[in-house]
CSV table of C-alpha atoms in Angstrom, one decimal:
chain,number,residue,atom,x,y,z
A,249,GLY,CA,53.6,176.2,-40.0
A,250,GLU,CA,57.2,178.1,-39.0
A,251,ASN,CA,60.1,176.7,-40.1
A,252,VAL,CA,64.2,177.2,-40.6
A,253,GLU,CA,65.9,177.1,-43.7
A,254,GLN,CA,69.7,176.2,-43.8
A,255,HIS,CA,72.3,176.3,-46.8
A,256,PRO,CA,74.1,175.0,-47.8
A,257,SER,CA,73.2,171.6,-47.1
A,258,THR,CA,77.2,170.4,-47.7
A,259,LEU,CA,80.2,172.6,-47.7
A,260,SER,CA,83.7,172.0,-49.0
A,261,VAL,CA,86.6,174.5,-47.7
A,262,GLN,CA,90.0,174.5,-48.1
A,263,GLU,CA,91.8,174.1,-44.7
A,264,GLY,CA,92.5,177.3,-43.1
A,265,ASP,CA,89.8,179.0,-45.2
A,266,SER,CA,86.8,180.3,-44.3
A,267,ALA,CA,82.9,178.8,-43.9
A,268,VAL,CA,79.7,180.7,-43.9
A,269,ILE,CA,76.4,178.8,-43.3
A,270,LYS,CA,73.0,180.2,-43.6
A,271,CYS,CA,69.7,180.2,-42.0
A,272,THR,CA,66.5,182.0,-42.1
A,273,TYR,CA,63.5,181.6,-40.3
A,274,SER,CA,60.0,182.4,-40.7
A,275,ASP,CA,58.9,183.0,-36.9
A,276,SER,CA,58.9,187.0,-36.4
A,277,ALA,CA,58.9,186.5,-32.5
A,278,SER,CA,61.8,183.8,-32.5
A,279,ASN,CA,64.1,184.9,-30.2
A,280,TYR,CA,67.4,183.2,-29.5
A,281,PHE,CA,69.3,181.2,-32.2
A,282,PRO,CA,71.7,178.5,-30.9
A,283,TRP,CA,73.6,175.8,-33.3
A,284,TYR,CA,74.8,172.7,-32.7
A,285,LYS,CA,77.6,170.9,-34.2
A,286,GLN,CA,77.4,167.2,-34.6
A,287,GLU,CA,80.1,165.3,-35.3
A,288,LEU,CA,80.6,161.8,-37.0
A,289,GLY,CA,78.4,159.2,-34.6
A,290,LYS,CA,78.7,161.7,-31.7
A,291,ARG,CA,75.9,163.7,-30.1
A,292,PRO,CA,75.0,167.5,-31.0
A,293,GLN,CA,76.6,170.1,-29.0
A,294,LEU,CA,76.2,173.5,-28.6
A,295,ILE,CA,79.2,175.8,-30.1
A,296,ILE,CA,77.6,179.2,-30.2
A,297,ASP,CA,74.2,181.1,-29.6
A,298,ILE,CA,72.8,184.3,-30.1
A,299,ARG,CA,70.1,186.4,-28.7
A,300,SER,CA,67.4,188.4,-30.2
A,301,ASN,CA,68.9,191.5,-28.8
A,302,VAL,CA,72.1,191.4,-30.0
A,303,GLY,CA,73.5,191.3,-33.5
A,304,GLU,CA,76.6,190.0,-33.3
A,305,LYS,CA,79.0,187.4,-31.3
A,306,LYS,CA,82.2,186.2,-31.2
A,307,ASP,CA,84.0,183.0,-29.8
A,308,GLN,CA,87.3,182.3,-31.0
A,309,ARG,CA,87.2,181.5,-34.5
A,310,ILE,CA,83.2,181.2,-34.8
A,311,ALA,CA,80.9,184.2,-35.0
A,312,VAL,CA,77.4,184.5,-35.6
A,313,THR,CA,75.5,187.3,-36.8
A,314,LEU,CA,71.7,187.6,-36.9
A,315,ASN,CA,69.8,190.3,-38.7
A,316,LYS,CA,66.0,190.3,-37.6
A,317,THR,CA,64.5,192.6,-40.1
A,318,ALA,CA,65.7,189.6,-42.6
A,319,LYS,CA,65.1,186.8,-40.4
A,320,HIS,CA,68.4,185.6,-41.4
A,321,PHE,CA,71.1,184.5,-39.2
A,322,SER,CA,75.0,183.0,-40.1
A,323,LEU,CA,77.2,180.8,-38.7
A,324,HIS,CA,81.2,181.5,-39.4
A,325,ILE,CA,83.9,179.6,-39.2
A,326,THR,CA,87.6,181.4,-39.9
A,327,GLU,CA,91.0,179.4,-40.2
A,328,THR,CA,89.1,176.1,-40.7
A,329,GLN,CA,90.4,173.0,-39.1
A,330,PRO,CA,90.3,169.1,-40.2
A,331,GLU,CA,88.3,169.1,-36.7
A,332,ASP,CA,85.9,170.9,-37.9
A,333,SER,CA,84.1,168.8,-40.6
A,334,ALA,CA,81.2,167.7,-39.1
A,335,VAL,CA,77.3,168.8,-39.7
A,336,TYR,CA,76.3,172.0,-38.3
A,337,PHE,CA,72.3,172.6,-37.6
A,338,CYS,CA,71.0,176.3,-36.5
A,339,ALA,CA,68.0,176.9,-34.3
A,340,ALA,CA,65.3,179.6,-33.9
A,341,VAL,CA,63.6,179.5,-31.1
A,342,ASP,CA,60.3,181.0,-29.8
A,343,ASP,CA,58.2,178.8,-27.3
A,344,LYS,CA,59.5,176.1,-29.4
A,345,ILE,CA,62.8,175.3,-30.8
A,346,ILE,CA,62.9,174.6,-34.6
A,347,PHE,CA,65.9,172.9,-36.5
A,348,GLY,CA,67.1,173.5,-39.8
A,349,LYS,CA,68.0,170.4,-41.9
A,350,GLY,CA,71.6,170.6,-41.1
A,351,THR,CA,74.6,171.6,-43.2
A,352,ARG,CA,77.3,169.1,-43.8
A,353,LEU,CA,80.8,170.7,-43.7
A,354,HIS,CA,83.8,169.2,-45.3
A,355,ILE,CA,87.3,170.6,-44.3
A,356,LEU,CA,89.4,169.4,-47.3
A,357,PRO,CA,93.6,169.1,-46.3
B,15,GLU,CA,80.1,162.9,-22.1
B,16,THR,CA,78.3,161.3,-19.0
B,17,GLY,CA,75.9,163.7,-18.7
B,18,VAL,CA,73.4,162.9,-20.6
B,19,THR,CA,73.0,158.8,-21.4
B,20,GLN,CA,70.4,156.9,-23.4
B,21,THR,CA,70.1,152.9,-23.7
B,22,PRO,CA,70.8,150.9,-26.1
B,23,ARG,CA,72.4,152.9,-28.5
B,24,HIS,CA,71.5,150.2,-31.4
B,25,LEU,CA,68.2,148.2,-31.6
B,26,VAL,CA,66.9,145.9,-34.5
B,27,MET,CA,63.1,145.4,-33.7
B,28,GLY,CA,60.6,143.9,-35.7
B,29,MET,CA,56.8,145.6,-36.2
B,30,THR,CA,55.2,143.3,-33.4
B,31,ASN,CA,58.2,144.0,-31.2
B,32,LYS,CA,58.0,146.0,-27.7
B,33,LYS,CA,60.6,147.6,-26.8
B,34,SER,CA,61.9,150.6,-24.6
B,35,LEU,CA,64.3,153.5,-24.9
B,36,LYS,CA,66.0,155.2,-22.1
B,37,CYS,CA,67.2,158.2,-21.4
B,38,GLU,CA,69.3,159.4,-17.9
B,39,GLN,CA,70.4,162.7,-17.0
B,40,HIS,CA,72.8,163.3,-14.5
B,41,LEU,CA,72.5,167.6,-14.8
B,42,GLY,CA,69.8,168.6,-12.1
B,43,HIS,CA,67.6,169.7,-15.2
B,44,ASN,CA,64.2,169.7,-14.8
B,45,ALA,CA,63.2,169.1,-18.6
B,46,MET,CA,63.9,166.2,-20.9
B,47,TYR,CA,63.2,166.4,-24.6
B,48,TRP,CA,63.2,163.4,-27.2
B,49,TYR,CA,63.8,164.2,-30.7
B,50,LYS,CA,63.5,161.9,-34.2
B,51,GLN,CA,66.9,162.5,-36.2
B,52,SER,CA,66.3,161.1,-40.0
B,53,ALA,CA,69.0,161.5,-42.6
B,54,LYS,CA,68.2,164.6,-44.9
B,55,LYS,CA,65.5,165.6,-42.2
B,56,PRO,CA,65.7,168.5,-39.5
B,57,LEU,CA,65.6,167.5,-35.8
B,58,GLU,CA,62.0,166.3,-34.9
B,59,LEU,CA,61.2,167.4,-31.8
B,60,MET,CA,59.0,164.4,-30.1
B,61,PHE,CA,57.8,165.2,-26.4
B,62,VAL,CA,58.9,167.7,-24.1
B,63,TYR,CA,58.7,167.0,-20.1
B,64,ASN,CA,59.0,169.7,-17.6
B,65,PHE,CA,59.0,168.5,-13.8
B,66,LYS,CA,57.9,165.4,-14.9
B,67,GLU,CA,54.7,166.7,-16.8
B,68,GLN,CA,54.7,166.6,-20.3
B,69,THR,CA,54.3,169.9,-21.6
B,70,GLU,CA,54.3,169.0,-25.4
B,71,ASN,CA,53.7,166.6,-27.8
B,72,ASN,CA,54.0,167.3,-31.6
B,73,SER,CA,51.5,164.8,-33.0
B,74,VAL,CA,53.5,162.2,-32.2
B,75,PRO,CA,51.6,158.7,-33.3
B,76,SER,CA,50.6,156.8,-30.6
B,77,ARG,CA,53.0,153.8,-31.1
B,78,PHE,CA,55.4,156.0,-29.2
B,79,SER,CA,54.8,156.2,-26.0
B,80,PRO,CA,56.6,158.3,-23.3
B,81,GLU,CA,56.9,158.2,-19.7
B,82,CYS,CA,58.9,160.1,-17.2
B,83,PRO,CA,58.9,159.1,-13.6
B,84,ASN,CA,61.1,161.7,-12.7
B,85,SER,CA,63.3,164.6,-13.3
B,86,SER,CA,66.4,162.8,-14.4
B,87,HIS,CA,64.8,159.3,-16.4
B,88,LEU,CA,62.3,159.8,-20.0
B,89,PHE,CA,62.0,156.6,-21.4
B,90,LEU,CA,60.1,156.1,-25.1
B,91,HIS,CA,58.1,152.8,-25.2
B,92,LEU,CA,57.6,151.7,-28.7
B,93,HIS,CA,55.1,149.1,-30.1
B,94,THR,CA,54.0,148.4,-33.2
B,95,LEU,CA,56.3,150.4,-35.2
B,96,GLN,CA,56.6,150.8,-39.0
B,97,PRO,CA,60.3,150.9,-40.8
B,98,GLU,CA,59.7,154.6,-41.6
B,99,ASP,CA,60.3,154.9,-38.0
B,100,SER,CA,63.9,153.6,-38.3
B,101,ALA,CA,66.1,157.0,-37.0
B,102,LEU,CA,68.3,158.0,-34.2
B,103,TYR,CA,66.7,159.0,-31.4
B,104,LEU,CA,67.7,161.8,-29.4
B,105,CYS,CA,67.2,162.6,-25.6
B,106,ALA,CA,68.1,165.7,-24.2
B,107,SER,CA,67.8,167.9,-21.2
B,108,SER,CA,67.6,171.4,-20.3
B,109,HIS,CA,67.3,173.6,-16.7
B,110,THR,CA,63.6,174.4,-17.2
B,111,SER,CA,61.9,174.4,-20.4
B,112,GLY,CA,59.5,177.2,-19.1
B,113,ALA,CA,62.3,179.0,-21.5
B,114,ALA,CA,62.9,177.1,-24.7
B,115,THR,CA,66.1,179.1,-25.1
B,116,ASP,CA,67.5,176.9,-22.1
B,117,THR,CA,70.5,175.5,-23.5
B,118,GLN,CA,69.7,171.7,-24.4
B,119,TYR,CA,72.6,168.6,-23.5
B,120,PHE,CA,71.8,165.7,-25.8
B,121,GLY,CA,72.5,162.2,-25.1
B,122,PRO,CA,74.3,160.0,-27.8
B,123,GLY,CA,71.0,158.9,-29.0
B,124,THR,CA,69.7,155.2,-30.0
B,125,ARG,CA,70.2,154.4,-33.6
B,126,LEU,CA,66.9,152.1,-34.2
B,127,THR,CA,66.2,149.8,-37.3
B,128,VAL,CA,62.8,148.8,-37.5
B,129,LEU,CA,62.5,145.7,-39.9
């Protein structure tokens, strides 16, 4: 079946440095790629998304890039802060949404 | 954050019990979803309802029985569950599910433990 691979599963980054999380997908018909952030004990919340007609999207310290040919997309967080510590999920959507397994991001003081 | 609410927040049940999870959305959305979130696994979509009609069932065992009486309420009836069904059950809603690309808004989840 269709799947989404997400790496790394855990990432530790010094505060102020950048973090990158990568996802690959198998369904070439996927055309929408949301990213969700789930803080400990809280609900997943959409933080940024990108559609297949765009290669890059940025929102303040967060950016997402998409390479449709290679079927991969990445989340970039710059100038990381303690409140960025959370689990991040990528997803690929065609007629259904398929999530990656998540990346636990730790921001080190 | 009161857009999507779920009750109870925590539930412990035996394998012979019958219980129900409730989800309510106050966003005026037409689509609602049940997800299962287990440790170290991707979020698993279980059911999708669009305008009260079930449009997707991802091969979920019959011991999970969803009910959607209207676009604002979604239930998940549980009976004769197994310990491996212990997980966080998340409800979500979106404007429509005809387009899976609609942003989904999640509830806080019900942490279910099956003994």
